[in-house]
Coordinates of C-alpha atoms and ligand atoms in Angstrom, one line a residue:
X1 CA -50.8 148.8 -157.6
X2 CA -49.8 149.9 -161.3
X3 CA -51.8 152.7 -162.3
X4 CA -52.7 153.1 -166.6
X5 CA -51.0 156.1 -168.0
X6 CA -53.8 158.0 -168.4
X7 CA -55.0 157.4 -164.0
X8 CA -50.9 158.8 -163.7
X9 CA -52.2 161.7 -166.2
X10 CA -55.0 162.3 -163.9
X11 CA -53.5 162.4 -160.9
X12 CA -50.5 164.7 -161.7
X13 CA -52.6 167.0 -163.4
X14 CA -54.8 167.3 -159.9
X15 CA -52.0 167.6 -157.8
X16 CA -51.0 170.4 -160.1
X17 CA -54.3 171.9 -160.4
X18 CA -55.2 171.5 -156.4
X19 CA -51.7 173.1 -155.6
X20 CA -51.7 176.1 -158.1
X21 CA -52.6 178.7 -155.8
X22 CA -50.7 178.0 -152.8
X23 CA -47.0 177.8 -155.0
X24 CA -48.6 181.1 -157.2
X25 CA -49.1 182.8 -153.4
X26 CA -45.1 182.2 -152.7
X27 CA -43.1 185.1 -153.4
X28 CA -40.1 183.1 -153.7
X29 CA -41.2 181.8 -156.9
X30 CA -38.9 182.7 -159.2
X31 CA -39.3 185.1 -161.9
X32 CA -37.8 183.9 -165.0
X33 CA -36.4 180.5 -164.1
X34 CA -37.8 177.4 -165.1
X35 CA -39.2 175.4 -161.9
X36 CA -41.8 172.3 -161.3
X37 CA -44.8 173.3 -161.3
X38 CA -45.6 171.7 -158.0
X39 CA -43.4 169.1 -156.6
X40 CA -39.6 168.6 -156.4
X41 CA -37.3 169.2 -159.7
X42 CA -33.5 167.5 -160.2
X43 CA -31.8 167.4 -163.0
X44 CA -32.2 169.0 -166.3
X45 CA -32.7 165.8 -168.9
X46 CA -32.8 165.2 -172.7
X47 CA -31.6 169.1 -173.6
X48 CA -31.8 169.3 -177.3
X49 CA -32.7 171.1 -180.6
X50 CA -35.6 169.8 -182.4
X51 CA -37.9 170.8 -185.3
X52 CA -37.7 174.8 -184.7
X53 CA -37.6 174.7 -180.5
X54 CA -35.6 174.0 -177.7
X55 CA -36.9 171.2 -175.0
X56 CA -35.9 170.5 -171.7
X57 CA -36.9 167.6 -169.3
X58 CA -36.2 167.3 -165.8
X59 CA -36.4 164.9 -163.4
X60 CA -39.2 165.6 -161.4
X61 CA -41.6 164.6 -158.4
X62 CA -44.6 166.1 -158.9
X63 CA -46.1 164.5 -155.5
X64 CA -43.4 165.4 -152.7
X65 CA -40.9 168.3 -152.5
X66 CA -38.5 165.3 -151.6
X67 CA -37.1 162.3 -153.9
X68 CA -38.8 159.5 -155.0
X69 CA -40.2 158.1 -158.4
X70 CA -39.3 160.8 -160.8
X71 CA -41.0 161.7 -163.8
X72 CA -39.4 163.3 -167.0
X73 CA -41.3 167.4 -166.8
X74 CA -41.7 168.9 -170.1
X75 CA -40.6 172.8 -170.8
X76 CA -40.6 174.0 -174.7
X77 CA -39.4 177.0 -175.9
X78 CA -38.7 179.0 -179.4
X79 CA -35.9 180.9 -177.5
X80 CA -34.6 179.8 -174.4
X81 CA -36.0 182.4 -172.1
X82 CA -39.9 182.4 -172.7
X83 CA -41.0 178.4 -171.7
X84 CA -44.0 176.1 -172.3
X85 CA -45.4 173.8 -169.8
X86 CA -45.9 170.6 -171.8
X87 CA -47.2 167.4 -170.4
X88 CA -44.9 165.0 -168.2
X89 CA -42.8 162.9 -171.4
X90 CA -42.1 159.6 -169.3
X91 CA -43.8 158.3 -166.3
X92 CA -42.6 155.9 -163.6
X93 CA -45.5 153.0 -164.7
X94 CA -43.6 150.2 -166.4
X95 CA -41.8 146.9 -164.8
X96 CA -38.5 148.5 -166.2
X97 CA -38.9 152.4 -164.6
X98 CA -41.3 151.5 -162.0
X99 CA -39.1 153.3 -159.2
X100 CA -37.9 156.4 -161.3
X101 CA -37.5 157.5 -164.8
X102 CA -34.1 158.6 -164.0
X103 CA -31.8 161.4 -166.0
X104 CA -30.9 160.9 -169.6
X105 CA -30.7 162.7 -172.9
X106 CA -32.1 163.1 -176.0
X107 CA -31.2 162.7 -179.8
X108 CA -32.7 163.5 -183.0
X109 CA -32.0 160.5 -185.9
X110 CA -34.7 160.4 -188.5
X111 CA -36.8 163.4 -187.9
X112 CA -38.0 161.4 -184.1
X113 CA -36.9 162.4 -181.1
X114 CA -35.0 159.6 -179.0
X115 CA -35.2 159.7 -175.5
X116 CA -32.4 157.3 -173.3
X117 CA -32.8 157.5 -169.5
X118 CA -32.4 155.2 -166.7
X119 CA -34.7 152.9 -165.5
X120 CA -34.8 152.6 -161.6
X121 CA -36.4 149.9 -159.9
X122 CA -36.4 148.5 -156.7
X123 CA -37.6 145.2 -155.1
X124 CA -39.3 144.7 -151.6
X125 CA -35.9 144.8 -149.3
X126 CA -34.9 147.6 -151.6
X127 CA -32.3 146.2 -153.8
X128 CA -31.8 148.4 -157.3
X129 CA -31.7 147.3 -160.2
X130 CA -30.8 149.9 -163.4
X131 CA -31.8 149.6 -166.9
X132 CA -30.9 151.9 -169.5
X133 CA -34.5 152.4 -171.8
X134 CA -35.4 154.3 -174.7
X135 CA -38.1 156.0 -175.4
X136 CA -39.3 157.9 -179.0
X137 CA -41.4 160.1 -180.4
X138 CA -42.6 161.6 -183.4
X139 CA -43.5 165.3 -182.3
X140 CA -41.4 165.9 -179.3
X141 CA -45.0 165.2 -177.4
X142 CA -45.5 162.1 -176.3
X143 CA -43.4 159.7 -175.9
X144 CA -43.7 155.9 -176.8
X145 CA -41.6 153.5 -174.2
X146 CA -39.6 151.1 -176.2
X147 CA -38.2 149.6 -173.2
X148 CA -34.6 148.6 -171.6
X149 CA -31.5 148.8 -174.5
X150 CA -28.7 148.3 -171.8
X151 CA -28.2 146.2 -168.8
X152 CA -25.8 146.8 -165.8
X153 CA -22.4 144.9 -167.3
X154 CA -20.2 142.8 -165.0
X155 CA -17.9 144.0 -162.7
X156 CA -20.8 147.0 -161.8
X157 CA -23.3 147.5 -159.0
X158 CA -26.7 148.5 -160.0
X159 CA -25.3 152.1 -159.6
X160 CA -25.2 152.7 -163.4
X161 CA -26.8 155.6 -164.7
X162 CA -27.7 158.8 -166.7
X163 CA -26.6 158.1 -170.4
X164 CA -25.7 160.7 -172.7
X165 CA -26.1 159.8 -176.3
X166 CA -23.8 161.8 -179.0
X167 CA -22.7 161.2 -183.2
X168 CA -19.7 161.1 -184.4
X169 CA -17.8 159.5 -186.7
X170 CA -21.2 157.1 -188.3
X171 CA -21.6 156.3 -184.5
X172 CA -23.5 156.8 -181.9
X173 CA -22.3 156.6 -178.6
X174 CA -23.4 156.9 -175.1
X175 CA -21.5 157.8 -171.6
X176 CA -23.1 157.0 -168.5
X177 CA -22.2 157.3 -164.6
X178 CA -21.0 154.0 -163.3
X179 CA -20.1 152.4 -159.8
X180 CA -17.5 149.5 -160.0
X181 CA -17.7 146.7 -157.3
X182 CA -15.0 148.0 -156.0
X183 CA -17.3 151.1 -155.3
X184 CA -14.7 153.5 -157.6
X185 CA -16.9 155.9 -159.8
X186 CA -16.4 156.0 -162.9
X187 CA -17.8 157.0 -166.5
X188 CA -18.0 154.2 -169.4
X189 CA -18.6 154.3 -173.1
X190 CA -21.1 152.1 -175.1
X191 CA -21.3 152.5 -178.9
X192 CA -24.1 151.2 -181.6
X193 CA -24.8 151.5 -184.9
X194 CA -28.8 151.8 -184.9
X195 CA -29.2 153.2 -181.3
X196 CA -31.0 149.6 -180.4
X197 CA -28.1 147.6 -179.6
X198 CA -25.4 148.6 -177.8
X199 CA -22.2 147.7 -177.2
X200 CA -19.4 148.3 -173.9
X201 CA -16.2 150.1 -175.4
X202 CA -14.2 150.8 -171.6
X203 CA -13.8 153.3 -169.0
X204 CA -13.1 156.6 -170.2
X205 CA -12.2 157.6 -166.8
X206 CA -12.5 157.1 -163.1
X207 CA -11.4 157.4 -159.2
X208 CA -7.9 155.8 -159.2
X209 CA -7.6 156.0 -163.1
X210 CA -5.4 158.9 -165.1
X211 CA -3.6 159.8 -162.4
X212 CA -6.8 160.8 -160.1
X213 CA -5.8 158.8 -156.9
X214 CA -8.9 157.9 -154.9
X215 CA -12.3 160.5 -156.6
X216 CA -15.2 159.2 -155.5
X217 CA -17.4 156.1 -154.9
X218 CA -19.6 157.3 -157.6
X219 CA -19.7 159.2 -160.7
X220 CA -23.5 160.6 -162.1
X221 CA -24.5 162.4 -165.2
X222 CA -21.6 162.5 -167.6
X223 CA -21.6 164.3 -170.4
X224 CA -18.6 164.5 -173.2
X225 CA -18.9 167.6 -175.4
X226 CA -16.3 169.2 -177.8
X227 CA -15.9 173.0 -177.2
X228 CA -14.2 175.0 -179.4
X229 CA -12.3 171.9 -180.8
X230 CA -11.4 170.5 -176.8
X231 CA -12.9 167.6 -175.4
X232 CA -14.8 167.8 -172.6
X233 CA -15.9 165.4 -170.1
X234 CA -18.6 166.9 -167.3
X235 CA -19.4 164.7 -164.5
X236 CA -20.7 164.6 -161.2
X237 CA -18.3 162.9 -158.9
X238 CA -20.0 161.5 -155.2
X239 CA -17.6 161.2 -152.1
X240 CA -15.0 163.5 -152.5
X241 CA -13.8 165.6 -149.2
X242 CA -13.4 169.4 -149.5
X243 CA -10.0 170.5 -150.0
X244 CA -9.1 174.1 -149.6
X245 CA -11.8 176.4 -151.2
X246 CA -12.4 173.3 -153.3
X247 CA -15.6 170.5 -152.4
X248 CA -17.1 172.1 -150.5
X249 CA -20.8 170.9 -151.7
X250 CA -22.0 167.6 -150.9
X251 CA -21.4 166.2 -154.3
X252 CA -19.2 168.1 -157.2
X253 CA -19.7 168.9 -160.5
X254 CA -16.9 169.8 -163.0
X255 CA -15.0 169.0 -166.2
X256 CA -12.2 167.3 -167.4
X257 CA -10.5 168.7 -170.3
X258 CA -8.5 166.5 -172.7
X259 CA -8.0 164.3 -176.1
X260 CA -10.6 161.9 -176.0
X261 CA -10.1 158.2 -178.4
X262 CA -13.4 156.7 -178.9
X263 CA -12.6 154.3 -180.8
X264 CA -10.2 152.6 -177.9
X265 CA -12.3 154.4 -175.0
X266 CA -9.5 156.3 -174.1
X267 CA -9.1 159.7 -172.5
X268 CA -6.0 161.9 -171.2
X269 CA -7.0 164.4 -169.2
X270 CA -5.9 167.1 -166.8
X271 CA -7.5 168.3 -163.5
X272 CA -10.8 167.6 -162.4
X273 CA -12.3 171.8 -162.4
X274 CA -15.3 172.6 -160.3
X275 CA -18.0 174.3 -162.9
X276 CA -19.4 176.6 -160.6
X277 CA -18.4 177.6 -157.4
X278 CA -21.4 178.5 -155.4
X279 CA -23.9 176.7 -153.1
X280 CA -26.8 175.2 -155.5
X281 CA -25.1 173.6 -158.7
X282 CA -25.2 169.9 -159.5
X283 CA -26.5 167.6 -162.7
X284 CA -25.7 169.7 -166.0
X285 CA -26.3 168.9 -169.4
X286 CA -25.4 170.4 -172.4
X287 CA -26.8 170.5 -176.3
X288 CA -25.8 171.8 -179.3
X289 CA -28.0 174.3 -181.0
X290 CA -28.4 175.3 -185.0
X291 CA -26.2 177.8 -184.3
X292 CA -23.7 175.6 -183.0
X293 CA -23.7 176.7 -180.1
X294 CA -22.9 174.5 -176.6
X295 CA -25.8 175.2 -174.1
X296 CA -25.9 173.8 -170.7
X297 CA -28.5 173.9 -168.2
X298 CA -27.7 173.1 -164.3
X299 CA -29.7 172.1 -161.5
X300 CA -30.0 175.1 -159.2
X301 CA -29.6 172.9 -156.2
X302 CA -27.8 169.5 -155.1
X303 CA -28.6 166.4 -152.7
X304 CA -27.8 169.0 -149.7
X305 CA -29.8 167.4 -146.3
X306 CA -30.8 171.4 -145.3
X307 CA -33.2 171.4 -148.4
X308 CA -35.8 170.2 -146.3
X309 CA -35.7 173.6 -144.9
X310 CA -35.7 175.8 -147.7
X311 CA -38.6 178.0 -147.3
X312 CA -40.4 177.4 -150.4
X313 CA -41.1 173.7 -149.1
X314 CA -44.5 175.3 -147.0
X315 CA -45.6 176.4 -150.9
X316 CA -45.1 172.9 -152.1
X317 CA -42.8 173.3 -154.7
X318 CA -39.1 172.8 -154.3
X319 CA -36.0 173.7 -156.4
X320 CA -35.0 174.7 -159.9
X321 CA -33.2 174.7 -163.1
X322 CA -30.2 177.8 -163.5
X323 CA -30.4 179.7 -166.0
X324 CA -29.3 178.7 -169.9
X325 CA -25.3 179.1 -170.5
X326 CA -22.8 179.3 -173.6
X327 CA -19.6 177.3 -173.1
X328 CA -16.7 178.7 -174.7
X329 CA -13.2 177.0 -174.4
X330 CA -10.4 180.3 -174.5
X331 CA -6.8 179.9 -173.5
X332 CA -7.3 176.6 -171.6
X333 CA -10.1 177.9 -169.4
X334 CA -13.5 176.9 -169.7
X335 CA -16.2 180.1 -169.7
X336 CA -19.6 180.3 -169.4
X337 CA -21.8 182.7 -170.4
X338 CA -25.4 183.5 -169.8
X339 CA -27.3 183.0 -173.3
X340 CA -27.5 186.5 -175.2
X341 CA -31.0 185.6 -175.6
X342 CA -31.6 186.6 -172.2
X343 CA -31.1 189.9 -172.9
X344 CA -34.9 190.5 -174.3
X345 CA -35.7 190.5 -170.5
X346 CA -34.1 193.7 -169.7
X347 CA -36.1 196.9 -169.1
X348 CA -35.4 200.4 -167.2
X349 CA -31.9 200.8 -167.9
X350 CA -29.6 202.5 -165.7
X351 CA -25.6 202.9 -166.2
X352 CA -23.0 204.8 -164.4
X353 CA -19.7 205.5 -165.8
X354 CA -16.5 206.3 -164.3
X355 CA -17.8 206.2 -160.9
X356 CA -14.8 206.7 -158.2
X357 CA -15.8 205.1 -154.9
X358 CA -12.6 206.5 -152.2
X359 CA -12.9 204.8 -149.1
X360 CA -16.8 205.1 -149.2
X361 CA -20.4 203.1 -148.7
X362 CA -22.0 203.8 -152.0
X363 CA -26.0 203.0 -153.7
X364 CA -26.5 204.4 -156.7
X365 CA -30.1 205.7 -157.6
X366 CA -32.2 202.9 -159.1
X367 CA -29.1 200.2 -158.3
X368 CA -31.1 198.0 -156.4
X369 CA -34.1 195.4 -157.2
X370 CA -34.6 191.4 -156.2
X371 CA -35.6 190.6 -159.8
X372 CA -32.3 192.2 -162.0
X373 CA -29.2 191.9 -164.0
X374 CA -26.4 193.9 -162.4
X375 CA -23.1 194.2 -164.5
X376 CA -19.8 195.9 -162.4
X377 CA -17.1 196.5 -164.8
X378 CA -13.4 197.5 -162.3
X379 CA -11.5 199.7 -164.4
X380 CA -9.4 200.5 -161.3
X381 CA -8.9 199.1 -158.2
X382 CA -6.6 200.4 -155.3
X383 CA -7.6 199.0 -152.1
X384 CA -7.4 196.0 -150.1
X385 CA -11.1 195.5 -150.1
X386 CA -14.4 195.5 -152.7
X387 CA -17.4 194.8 -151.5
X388 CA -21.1 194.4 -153.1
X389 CA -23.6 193.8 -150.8
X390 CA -27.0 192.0 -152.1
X391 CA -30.1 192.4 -149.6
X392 CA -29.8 191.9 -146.4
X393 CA -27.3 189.4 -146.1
X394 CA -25.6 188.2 -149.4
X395 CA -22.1 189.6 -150.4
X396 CA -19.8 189.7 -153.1
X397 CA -16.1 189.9 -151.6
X398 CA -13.2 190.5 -153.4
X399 CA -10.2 190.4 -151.2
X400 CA -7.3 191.8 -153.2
X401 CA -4.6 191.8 -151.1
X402 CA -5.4 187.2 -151.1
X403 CA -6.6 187.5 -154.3
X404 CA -10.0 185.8 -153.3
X405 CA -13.5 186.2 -154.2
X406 CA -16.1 185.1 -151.6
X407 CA -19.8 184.9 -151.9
X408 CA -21.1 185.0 -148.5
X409 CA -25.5 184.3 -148.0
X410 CA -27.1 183.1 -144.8
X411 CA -28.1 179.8 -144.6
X412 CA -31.1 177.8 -145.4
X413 CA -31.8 177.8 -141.7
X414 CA -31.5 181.9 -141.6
X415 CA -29.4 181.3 -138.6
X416 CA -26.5 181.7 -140.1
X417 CA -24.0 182.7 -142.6
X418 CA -22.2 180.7 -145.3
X419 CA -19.4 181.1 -148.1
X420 CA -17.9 179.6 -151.3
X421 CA -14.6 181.4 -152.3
X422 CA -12.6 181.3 -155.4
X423 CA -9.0 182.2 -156.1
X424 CA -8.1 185.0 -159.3
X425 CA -5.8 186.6 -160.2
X426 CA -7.6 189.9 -160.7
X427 CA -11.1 191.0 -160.8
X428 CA -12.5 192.9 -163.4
X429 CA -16.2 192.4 -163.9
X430 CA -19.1 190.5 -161.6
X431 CA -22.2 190.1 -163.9
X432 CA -24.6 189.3 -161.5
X433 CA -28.6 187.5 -162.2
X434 CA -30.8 188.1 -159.2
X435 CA -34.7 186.0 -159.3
X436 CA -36.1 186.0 -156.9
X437 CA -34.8 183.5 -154.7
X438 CA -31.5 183.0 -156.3
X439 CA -28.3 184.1 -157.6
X440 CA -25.8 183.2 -160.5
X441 CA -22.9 185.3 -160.9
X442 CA -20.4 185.3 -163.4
X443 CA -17.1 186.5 -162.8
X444 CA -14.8 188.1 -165.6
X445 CA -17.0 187.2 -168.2
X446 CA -17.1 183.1 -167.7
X447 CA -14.1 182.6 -165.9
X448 CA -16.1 181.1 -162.4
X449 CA -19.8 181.1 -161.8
X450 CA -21.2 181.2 -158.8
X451 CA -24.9 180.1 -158.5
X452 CA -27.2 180.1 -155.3
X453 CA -30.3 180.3 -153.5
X454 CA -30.8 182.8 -151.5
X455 CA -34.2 183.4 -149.5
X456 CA -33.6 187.5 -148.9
X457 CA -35.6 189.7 -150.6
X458 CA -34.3 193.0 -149.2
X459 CA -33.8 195.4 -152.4
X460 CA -30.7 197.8 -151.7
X461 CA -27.3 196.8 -153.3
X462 CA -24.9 198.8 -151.3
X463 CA -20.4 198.9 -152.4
X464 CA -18.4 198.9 -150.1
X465 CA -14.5 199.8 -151.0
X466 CA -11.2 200.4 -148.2
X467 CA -9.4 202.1 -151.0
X468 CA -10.0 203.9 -154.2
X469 CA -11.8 201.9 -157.4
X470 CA -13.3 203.2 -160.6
X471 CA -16.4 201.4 -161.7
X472 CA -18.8 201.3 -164.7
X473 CA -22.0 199.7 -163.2
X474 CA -25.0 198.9 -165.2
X475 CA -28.4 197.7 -163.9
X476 CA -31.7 196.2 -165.4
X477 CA -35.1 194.8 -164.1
X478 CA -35.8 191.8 -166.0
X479 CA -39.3 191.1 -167.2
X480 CA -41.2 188.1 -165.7
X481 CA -41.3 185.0 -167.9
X482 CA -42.7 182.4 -165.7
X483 CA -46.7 182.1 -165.5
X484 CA -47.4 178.8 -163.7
Ligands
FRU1 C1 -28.4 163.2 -159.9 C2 -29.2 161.9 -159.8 C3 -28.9 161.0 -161.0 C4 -30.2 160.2 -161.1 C5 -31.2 161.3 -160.7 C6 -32.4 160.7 -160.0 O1 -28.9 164.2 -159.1 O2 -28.9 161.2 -158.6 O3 -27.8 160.2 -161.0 O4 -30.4 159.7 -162.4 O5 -30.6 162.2 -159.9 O6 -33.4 161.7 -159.8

């Protein structure tokens, strides 16, 4: 039966209201990471600049901590670190959305904000149907539907999703994730003049195009961003089997980089580069800033089937957003950074200079915390093995003699033990972000990330060397942003 907007109103708010003290009572909640209030979050949506403040949606169901007809949540912020809870923007309550308001992106034109996502719907034997809708508004509050601007074009199944809107050139143009019926992902360009009428420009790539042999029967949430003058392409391919320390999530997220032509829907691109390297990554979206800066925002988590298990389930609430980033493009790598902004967080500083560790366990006095930033600067390293242990059961590897960098955490079942590695050449800093259920780590400033959940809360942070290595280790507590 539909429900009015104001009985969905209603009955979200309750749910959030009924709910509040049993996800307050977890102490997995996370400190200074944005989460759904109740419910299950996905991706982040509609990242952008407006009027003065930042906003971020996300896909969210505030009714299960598993999928189903997802609202756009609402977080506002003057800075990036300290967030407002703002009222759902889009609900799943028209003909066109009815089975999800599904990931999108916003633009600014005209002082409004415009919203595109994806409208899911599905009929009785559950066959989908996708339409891309638009939604505006005039104070980045609420949010009037204008309904469906796109529909799925021949030659595609109903798997045709997630625009992302972007100027340039007197144009505006949108990517979205796309499904041929040949079930080949891929990601296709629309263009439009007055961001009503669209029109289809061509693939800009896809499995079995550019050289990529067969990449997956499905590629989500695009995204195509300049950095530093290179063009960008992010994207979320489905059905691609690990190779190596490569894939080895359920489905990838990474980037080609390239020399896009918009005007013939043209792209030439190199490899296909995994963005972060750890367990929970998936969905991101980026924005420009008035500095100019390129922020991105991940989900902290993917379509993994061990969710179910994660123990923040019992406290209703499951899943977050990582925390902000800064692309940078340097030397043909791709960094990313955690926003500087993040740095008003720190308190009780404690640094260590020089520190020669000789075949030794090591803690250092005040080193330790499930809420901190940790930053290891290797000025010297002579020894086969460098260890940083995290808890109980999370380490930081660095294998010297292979050249490989393992983060090893226990699994959501707490049975056993799981790792991610990355291959480098040499290691020289791990800038680590513990909340407290997760953990993003950077490694030589930007070069990999690797970002996880990890349901431990012991405190110590012991190092662990074979050899000799000189360290310069600084550690913070980081204030608690988060109040809901
Ligand atoms: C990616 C995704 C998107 C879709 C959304 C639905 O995680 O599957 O393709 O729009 O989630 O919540």
């Amino acid at each position: 039966m539909k429900q009015t907007a104001l009985e969905m109103q209603k009955k979200v708010n309750s749910m959030i209201a009924n709910a509040k003290q049993v996800v307050a009572s977890d102490s997995y909640r996370l400190h200074y990471h944005l989460m759904p209030p109740v419910g299950l979050l996905n991706d982040p949506n509609g990242f952008i600049y407006y009027k003065g403040k930042y906003h971020i949606f996300y896909q969210w169901n505030p009714f299960q901590t598993s999928h189903g007809a997802k609202f756009w949540g609402h977080y506002i912020s003057d800075d990036l670190v300290h967030w407002k809870e703002a009222p759902f923007a889009l609900a799943p309550d028209s003909w066109f959305d009815k089975d999800g308001c599904y990931s999108g992106s916003a633009i600014v034109h005209n002082d409004k904000m415009y919203l595109f996502y994806t409208g899911n719907v599905k009929d009785d034997e559950g066959n989908r149907e996708s339409y891309q809708c638009l939604a505006v508004s005039k104070d980045g509050l609420t949010f009037e539907k204008k309904g469906p601007v796109i529909q799925v074009p021949t030659g595609y199944t109903a798997h045709f999703r997630d625009p992302k809107v972007f100027y340039q050139d007197n144009l505006w143009y949108m990517v979205l994730g796309a499904q041929t019926e040949a079930e080949q992902g891929e990601v296709v360009l629309f263009a439009s003049s007055d961001l009503v009428s669209w029109k289809f420009r061509g693939t800009l790539s896809g499995s079995n195009q550019n050289g990529l042999g067969n990449f997956g029967y499905m590629w989500e949430c695009p995204d195509l961003l300049k950095v530093n003058g290179k063009d960008i392409l992010l994207v979320c391919p489905q059905g691609i089997q690990p190779r190596g320390f490569d894939f080895q999530n359920i489905f990838q997220s990474g980037y080609f980089a390239g020399k896009v032509d918009l005007e013939k829907a043209a792209f030439e691109h190199g490899d296909f580069i995994e963005l972060d390297r750890g367990f929970d990554f998936y969905a991101p979206q980026t924005t420009v800033d008035e500095y100019g800066r390129q922020l991105l925002f991940g989900w902290m988590g993917n379509a993994e089937e061990e969710d179910v298990v994660q123990p923040t389930v019992q406290y209703e609430w499951i899943h977050a957003l990582t925390i902000p980033r800064e692309l940078e493009w340097k030397d043909g790598v791709l960094l990313q950074h955690p926003v500087r902004e993040l740095k008003k967080l720190r308190e009780n500083e404690v640094g260590y200079k020089d520190v020669l560790l000789d075949s030794q366990a090591k803690t250092f006095q005040h080193v330790s915390g499930s809420v901190s930033e940790l930053i290891i600067e290797i000025t010297e390293m002579n020894a086969e093995n460098f260890s940083v242990q995290l808890g109980n059961s999370t380490i930081i590897l660095f294998d010297q003699s292979n050249q490989v960098l393992t983060l090893e955490r226990e699994k959501f079942n707490g049975k056993e033990l799981e790792q991610r590695h990355y291959s480098l050449d040499k290691l020289h800093s791990l800038h680590v972000f513990r909340d407290a259920s997760s953990l993003e780590l950077f490694v030589n400033d930007g070069e990999a990330v690797f970002s996880a959940r990890i349901f431990d809360q012991g405190h110590e942070i012991v190092f662990n060397v074979d050899g000799r290595v000189t360290l310069n280790v600084h550690k913070w507590d980081l204030q608690r942003t988060t109040t809901y």
